[in-house]
CSV table of C-alpha atoms in Angstrom, one decimal:
chain,number,residue,atom,x,y,z
A,1135,MET,CA,-96.9,-101.9,10.7
A,1136,PRO,CA,-99.6,-99.3,9.5
A,1137,TYR,CA,-103.1,-100.4,10.0
A,1138,GLN,CA,-104.1,-99.9,6.3
A,1139,LEU,CA,-101.2,-102.1,5.2
A,1140,ILE,CA,-102.3,-104.8,7.6
A,1141,VAL,CA,-105.8,-104.6,6.1
A,1142,LEU,CA,-104.4,-104.8,2.6
A,1143,LEU,CA,-102.2,-107.8,3.4
A,1144,TYR,CA,-105.0,-109.6,5.1
A,1145,GLN,CA,-107.3,-109.0,2.1
A,1146,LYS,CA,-104.7,-110.1,-0.4
A,1147,SER,CA,-104.3,-113.4,1.5
A,1148,THR,CA,-108.0,-114.1,1.7
A,1149,LEU,CA,-108.5,-113.0,-1.9
A,1150,GLY,CA,-106.0,-115.6,-2.9
A,1151,PHE,CA,-107.9,-118.2,-1.0
A,1152,THR,CA,-111.1,-117.2,-2.7
A,1153,LEU,CA,-109.6,-117.4,-6.2
A,1154,ALA,CA,-107.9,-120.7,-5.5
A,1155,ARG,CA,-111.2,-122.1,-4.2
A,1156,ALA,CA,-113.1,-120.8,-7.3
A,1157,GLY,CA,-110.6,-122.6,-9.5
A,1158,GLY,CA,-111.1,-120.3,-12.5
A,1159,MET,CA,-111.9,-116.8,-13.6
A,1160,MET,CA,-113.7,-114.5,-11.3
A,1161,GLY,CA,-116.5,-112.4,-12.6
A,1162,VAL,CA,-116.2,-108.6,-12.2
A,1163,ALA,CA,-113.6,-106.3,-10.6
A,1164,VAL,CA,-115.4,-103.1,-9.4
A,1165,ILE,CA,-113.0,-100.2,-9.2
A,1166,VAL,CA,-114.0,-97.5,-6.7
A,1167,PRO,CA,-111.8,-94.4,-6.5
A,1168,PHE,CA,-112.2,-93.0,-3.0
A,1169,TYR,CA,-111.8,-89.4,-1.9
A,1170,GLN,CA,-114.4,-88.4,0.6
A,1171,ALA,CA,-114.8,-86.4,3.9
A,1172,GLU,CA,-118.2,-87.7,4.9
A,1173,SER,CA,-118.8,-91.1,6.6
A,1174,GLY,CA,-121.4,-93.3,5.0
A,1175,ILE,CA,-120.9,-92.6,1.4
A,1176,LEU,CA,-118.6,-95.6,0.8
A,1177,THR,CA,-121.0,-97.7,2.8
A,1178,ARG,CA,-123.8,-96.7,0.4
A,1179,SER,CA,-121.7,-97.7,-2.6
A,1180,LEU,CA,-120.7,-101.0,-1.0
A,1181,ASP,CA,-124.3,-101.7,-0.1
A,1182,CYS,CA,-125.4,-101.3,-3.8
A,1183,ILE,CA,-122.5,-103.5,-5.0
A,1184,PHE,CA,-123.2,-106.4,-2.6
A,1185,ARG,CA,-127.0,-106.1,-3.3
A,1186,GLN,CA,-126.3,-107.0,-6.9
A,1187,THR,CA,-128.1,-110.0,-8.3
A,1188,TYR,CA,-124.7,-110.9,-9.8
A,1189,LYS,CA,-122.6,-112.0,-6.9
A,1190,ASP,CA,-119.1,-112.8,-8.3
A,1191,VAL,CA,-117.4,-109.5,-7.6
A,1192,LEU,CA,-114.1,-108.2,-6.3
A,1193,VAL,CA,-114.1,-104.6,-5.1
A,1194,LEU,CA,-110.9,-102.5,-5.4
A,1195,VAL,CA,-111.3,-99.3,-3.3
A,1196,VAL,CA,-108.5,-96.9,-4.3
A,1197,ASP,CA,-107.8,-94.5,-1.5
A,1198,ALA,CA,-106.3,-91.4,-3.1
A,1199,GLU,CA,-105.2,-89.6,0.1
A,1200,SER,CA,-108.8,-89.2,1.2
A,1201,PRO,CA,-109.5,-87.0,4.2
A,1202,LEU,CA,-111.6,-89.9,5.5
A,1203,SER,CA,-110.0,-93.3,5.5
A,1204,PRO,CA,-112.2,-96.1,3.9
A,1205,ALA,CA,-110.8,-98.7,6.3
A,1206,ALA,CA,-113.4,-98.2,9.1
A,1207,GLU,CA,-116.4,-98.6,6.7
A,1208,VAL,CA,-114.8,-101.7,5.1
A,1209,GLU,CA,-114.1,-103.3,8.4
A,1210,ARG,CA,-117.8,-103.0,9.4
A,1211,ARG,CA,-118.8,-105.2,6.4
A,1212,PRO,CA,-119.6,-108.9,7.0
A,1213,GLU,CA,-116.6,-111.2,6.7
A,1214,SER,CA,-118.0,-112.7,3.5
A,1215,GLU,CA,-117.9,-109.3,1.9
A,1216,ARG,CA,-114.5,-108.2,3.4
A,1217,THR,CA,-112.8,-111.1,1.7
A,1218,ARG,CA,-113.9,-109.5,-1.6
A,1219,ILE,CA,-112.7,-106.0,-0.9
A,1220,ARG,CA,-109.2,-104.6,-1.3
A,1221,ILE,CA,-108.1,-101.2,-0.1
A,1222,ILE,CA,-105.2,-99.8,-2.2
A,1223,SER,CA,-103.6,-96.5,-1.1
A,1224,ARG,CA,-101.9,-94.1,-3.5
A,1225,LYS,CA,-101.0,-90.4,-3.8
A,1226,ASN,CA,-103.8,-88.2,-5.1
A,1227,GLY,CA,-103.4,-87.7,-8.8
A,1228,GLY,CA,-107.0,-87.2,-9.8
A,1229,PRO,CA,-109.7,-89.8,-10.6
A,1230,GLY,CA,-108.0,-91.1,-13.7
A,1231,SER,CA,-104.8,-92.1,-11.8
A,1232,ALA,CA,-106.9,-93.7,-9.0
A,1233,ARG,CA,-108.7,-95.8,-11.6
A,1234,ASN,CA,-105.4,-96.7,-13.3
A,1235,THR,CA,-104.1,-98.0,-10.0
A,1236,GLY,CA,-107.2,-100.2,-9.8
A,1237,LEU,CA,-106.7,-101.4,-13.3
A,1238,ASP,CA,-103.0,-102.2,-12.6
A,1239,SER,CA,-104.1,-104.3,-9.6
A,1240,ILE,CA,-106.4,-106.6,-11.6
A,1241,THR,CA,-105.2,-110.1,-12.0
A,1242,PRO,CA,-105.7,-112.4,-15.0
A,1243,GLU,CA,-108.5,-114.2,-13.2
A,1244,ILE,CA,-110.8,-111.2,-13.7
A,1245,ARG,CA,-113.1,-111.4,-16.7
A,1246,TYR,CA,-114.9,-108.1,-16.6
A,1247,ILE,CA,-114.2,-104.6,-15.3
A,1248,ALA,CA,-116.8,-102.2,-13.8
A,1249,PHE,CA,-116.3,-98.7,-12.5
A,1250,LEU,CA,-118.3,-97.0,-9.7
A,1251,ASP,CA,-117.4,-93.6,-8.3
A,1252,SER,CA,-117.8,-93.7,-4.5
A,1253,ASP,CA,-120.7,-91.2,-4.6
A,1254,ASP,CA,-122.7,-93.0,-7.2
A,1255,VAL,CA,-125.1,-96.0,-6.9
A,1256,TRP,CA,-126.4,-98.9,-9.0
A,1257,THR,CA,-129.8,-100.6,-9.1
A,1258,GLU,CA,-129.7,-104.3,-8.1
A,1259,GLY,CA,-129.6,-105.6,-11.7
A,1260,HIS,CA,-126.9,-103.4,-13.1
A,1261,LEU,CA,-124.1,-106.0,-13.2
A,1262,GLN,CA,-126.4,-108.9,-14.2
A,1263,TYR,CA,-127.6,-106.9,-17.2
A,1264,ALA,CA,-124.0,-106.0,-18.2
A,1265,ILE,CA,-122.7,-109.6,-18.0
A,1266,GLU,CA,-125.6,-111.0,-20.0
A,1267,ALA,CA,-125.1,-108.3,-22.6
A,1268,LEU,CA,-121.3,-108.8,-22.9
A,1269,GLY,CA,-121.8,-112.5,-23.1
A,1270,ARG,CA,-123.5,-111.9,-26.5
A,1271,GLY,CA,-120.1,-111.1,-27.9
A,1272,TYR,CA,-119.7,-107.4,-27.0
A,1273,ASP,CA,-116.7,-105.7,-25.4
A,1274,PHE,CA,-118.1,-102.4,-24.1
A,1275,TYR,CA,-121.4,-102.0,-22.2
A,1276,PHE,CA,-123.1,-99.0,-20.7
A,1277,SER,CA,-126.5,-98.3,-19.3
A,1278,ASP,CA,-128.7,-95.2,-19.1
A,1279,TYR,CA,-128.3,-93.0,-16.0
A,1280,THR,CA,-129.8,-90.1,-14.1
A,1281,TRP,CA,-128.8,-87.6,-11.4
A,1282,PRO,CA,-130.2,-86.4,-8.0
A,1283,SER,CA,-133.0,-84.3,-9.5
A,1284,ARG,CA,-134.0,-87.2,-11.8
A,1285,SER,CA,-135.3,-84.5,-14.3
A,1286,SER,CA,-134.3,-86.6,-17.3
A,1287,THR,CA,-131.9,-89.4,-18.3
A,1288,ARG,CA,-128.8,-89.3,-20.4
A,1289,LEU,CA,-130.0,-91.6,-23.2
A,1290,THR,CA,-133.2,-89.6,-23.4
A,1291,GLN,CA,-131.2,-86.4,-23.9
A,1292,THR,CA,-128.9,-87.9,-26.5
A,1293,ARG,CA,-131.7,-90.0,-28.3
A,1294,LEU,CA,-129.1,-92.7,-28.5
A,1295,THR,CA,-131.6,-95.5,-29.4
A,1296,GLU,CA,-131.9,-93.8,-32.8
A,1297,TYR,CA,-128.3,-95.0,-33.4
A,1298,GLY,CA,-128.9,-98.5,-32.1
A,1299,ARG,CA,-130.3,-101.9,-33.1
A,1300,ALA,CA,-132.6,-103.6,-30.6
A,1301,LEU,CA,-131.3,-107.0,-29.3
A,1302,ASP,CA,-134.3,-108.0,-27.3
A,1303,ASP,CA,-138.1,-107.9,-27.7
A,1304,GLY,CA,-138.5,-105.4,-24.9
A,1305,GLY,CA,-136.5,-102.7,-26.5
A,1306,ARG,CA,-134.1,-102.4,-23.6
A,1307,LEU,CA,-130.8,-103.8,-25.0
A,1308,PHE,CA,-129.3,-102.2,-28.1
A,1309,ALA,CA,-126.2,-102.8,-30.2
A,1310,LEU,CA,-124.6,-99.5,-31.2
A,1311,ASP,CA,-124.7,-99.3,-35.0
A,1312,ALA,CA,-123.0,-95.9,-35.2
A,1313,ASP,CA,-119.4,-95.0,-35.0
A,1314,PHE,CA,-118.7,-95.2,-31.2
A,1315,PHE,CA,-115.7,-92.8,-31.5
A,1316,GLU,CA,-117.9,-90.2,-33.2
A,1317,ILE,CA,-120.8,-90.7,-30.7
A,1318,ILE,CA,-118.5,-90.0,-27.8
A,1319,LEU,CA,-117.1,-86.9,-29.4
A,1320,THR,CA,-120.5,-85.4,-30.4
A,1321,SER,CA,-123.0,-86.5,-27.7
A,1322,TRP,CA,-121.0,-88.1,-24.8
A,1323,PRO,CA,-123.8,-90.5,-23.7
A,1324,VAL,CA,-121.6,-92.7,-21.5
A,1325,HIS,CA,-120.8,-92.2,-17.8
A,1326,ILE,CA,-117.9,-94.1,-16.2
A,1327,SER,CA,-120.1,-95.4,-13.4
A,1328,ALA,CA,-122.5,-96.9,-15.9
A,1329,THR,CA,-119.8,-98.8,-17.8
A,1330,VAL,CA,-118.7,-102.5,-17.8
A,1331,LEU,CA,-115.9,-103.8,-20.0
A,1332,ASP,CA,-114.4,-107.0,-21.2
A,1333,ALA,CA,-111.1,-107.3,-19.4
A,1334,ILE,CA,-109.5,-109.4,-22.1
A,1335,VAL,CA,-110.1,-106.9,-24.9
A,1336,LEU,CA,-110.0,-103.6,-23.0
A,1337,GLY,CA,-108.2,-104.3,-19.8
A,1338,SER,CA,-104.9,-102.7,-21.0
A,1339,VAL,CA,-106.5,-99.3,-21.8
A,1340,ARG,CA,-105.6,-96.6,-19.3
A,1341,PHE,CA,-106.8,-93.2,-18.3
A,1342,ASP,CA,-104.7,-90.1,-19.3
A,1343,GLU,CA,-103.4,-88.9,-16.0
A,1344,ARG,CA,-102.6,-85.4,-17.4
A,1345,LEU,CA,-106.4,-84.8,-17.2
A,1346,ARG,CA,-106.7,-84.2,-13.5
A,1347,LEU,CA,-109.8,-82.0,-13.4
A,1348,SER,CA,-112.2,-83.6,-15.8
A,1349,SER,CA,-112.5,-85.3,-19.3
A,1350,GLU,CA,-110.3,-88.2,-18.3
A,1351,ASP,CA,-113.2,-90.5,-18.8
A,1352,GLN,CA,-114.1,-89.2,-22.2
A,1353,MET,CA,-110.5,-89.7,-23.4
A,1354,TYR,CA,-110.6,-93.2,-21.9
A,1355,PHE,CA,-113.7,-94.0,-23.8
A,1356,LEU,CA,-112.1,-92.7,-27.0
A,1357,GLN,CA,-109.2,-95.1,-26.4
A,1358,CYS,CA,-111.7,-98.0,-26.0
A,1359,ALA,CA,-113.4,-96.9,-29.2
A,1360,ARG,CA,-110.2,-97.3,-31.0
A,1361,ARG,CA,-109.9,-100.9,-29.8
A,1362,THR,CA,-113.4,-102.2,-30.4
A,1363,SER,CA,-116.6,-101.4,-32.3
A,1364,LYS,CA,-118.5,-104.1,-30.4
A,1365,VAL,CA,-120.5,-101.8,-28.2
A,1366,CYS,CA,-124.0,-102.3,-26.6
A,1367,PHE,CA,-126.1,-100.3,-24.2
A,1368,ARG,CA,-129.2,-100.7,-22.1
A,1369,ASN,CA,-132.0,-98.2,-22.4
A,1370,GLU,CA,-132.9,-98.4,-18.8
A,1371,VAL,CA,-131.6,-96.4,-15.8
A,1372,THR,CA,-129.4,-98.7,-13.6
A,1373,MET,CA,-127.1,-96.0,-12.2
A,1374,ARG,CA,-127.7,-92.7,-10.4
A,1375,LEU,CA,-125.2,-89.9,-9.8
A,1376,ASP,CA,-125.2,-88.7,-6.2
A,1377,ASP,CA,-123.9,-85.8,-4.2
A,1378,GLY,CA,-120.7,-86.9,-2.4
A,1379,LEU,CA,-117.5,-84.9,-2.3
A,1380,ASN,CA,-116.5,-84.5,-5.9
A,1381,ILE,CA,-114.2,-81.7,-6.8
A,1382,PHE,CA,-114.1,-82.8,-10.5
A,1383,ARG,CA,-117.7,-82.9,-11.5
A,1384,ARG,CA,-118.3,-79.2,-12.0
A,1385,GLN,CA,-114.9,-78.3,-13.4
A,1386,PRO,CA,-114.5,-76.9,-16.9
A,1387,VAL,CA,-113.8,-79.6,-19.5
A,1388,GLY,CA,-110.1,-80.7,-19.4
A,1389,THR,CA,-107.1,-79.7,-17.4
A,1390,ARG,CA,-105.5,-76.3,-17.9
A,1391,GLY,CA,-102.5,-76.6,-20.1
A,1392,PHE,CA,-103.6,-79.9,-21.6
A,1393,PHE,CA,-105.4,-78.1,-24.4
A,1394,GLU,CA,-102.1,-77.3,-26.0
A,1395,GLU,CA,-101.0,-80.9,-26.0
A,1396,PRO,CA,-100.7,-82.4,-29.6
A,1397,ASP,CA,-102.9,-85.4,-28.6
A,1398,PHE,CA,-105.7,-83.1,-27.4
A,1399,LYS,CA,-105.5,-80.8,-30.4
A,1400,CYS,CA,-105.9,-83.9,-32.6
A,1401,VAL,CA,-109.0,-85.2,-30.8
A,1402,PHE,CA,-110.5,-81.7,-30.7
A,1403,SER,CA,-110.1,-81.4,-34.4
A,1404,GLN,CA,-111.7,-84.8,-34.8
A,1405,ALA,CA,-114.6,-83.7,-32.6
A,1406,ARG,CA,-115.3,-80.6,-34.8
A,1407,THR,CA,-115.1,-82.7,-38.0
A,1408,ALA,CA,-117.5,-85.3,-36.5
A,1409,ALA,CA,-119.9,-82.6,-35.3
A,1410,ARG,CA,-120.0,-81.1,-38.8
A,1411,ARG,CA,-120.7,-84.5,-40.4
A,1412,ARG,CA,-123.5,-85.3,-38.0
A,1413,ALA,CA,-125.0,-81.8,-38.5
A,1414,VAL,CA,-125.0,-82.4,-42.3
A,1415,ARG,CA,-126.7,-85.8,-41.9
A,1416,CYS,CA,-129.3,-84.4,-39.5
A,1417,GLY,CA,-130.1,-81.6,-41.9
A,1418,ALA,CA,-130.4,-84.0,-44.8
A,1419,ASN,CA,-132.8,-86.2,-42.9
A,1420,LYS,CA,-135.2,-83.4,-42.0
A,1421,GLU,CA,-138.5,-83.3,-43.6
A,1422,PRO,CA,-139.1,-80.4,-46.0
């Protein structure tokens, strides 16, 4: 029997024991698509997951024919962590298909869904902030994020707080009062690794696997926006993009050939309309 299959079977059995012992819903399933050639990148991601102040997590590492197997790095984790990690192997179909495999593997016991690309990292309070925010009655949460140079942050660039309503005295947590669908199309303030979702409301949404090079996350967010308007965000950096092996990050938007698909043409038309509406509003609000 292949080694990875043995690992998966072992983790399934121990996971079942953990769920049965808990006697109810688990907290967060963290989906980690994995395609790396350098040892230590997955370890860094797992370190940041298990350093979270929120501890009730299940980690789904989706191995998309990675040049480097994740098994060795997972096996080096303490047993208490290994019982909360599953390795799932599949053919490489791009990041969207890997995330879909993770989503398809989530059981009804899971309450929330988080995504973390294997070369990104969270601060220790990321999941705690998300769970507390979603517990206020929201379905979609995201935080601010930055990148290796740390020259700015995404919410600073998009000035998203101007479209939000403060939910706390410190001005950190906001409800999005604008049209989420339009915000995604016009400013794209959300990153998949900064996102946590309510599994009951949004757990059935899937990534479009035709988008193999990029933009699969934007299309996914648009599908979420069609399901709910209960969106909140944290104006604080709790995620940082890092420099692992990522063949998708610097690709042109979209997959070649997909631009001619009717679905994409429809969304592109909506994007242009939304951009025009926003430009008109901004012009109307300018001081003479």
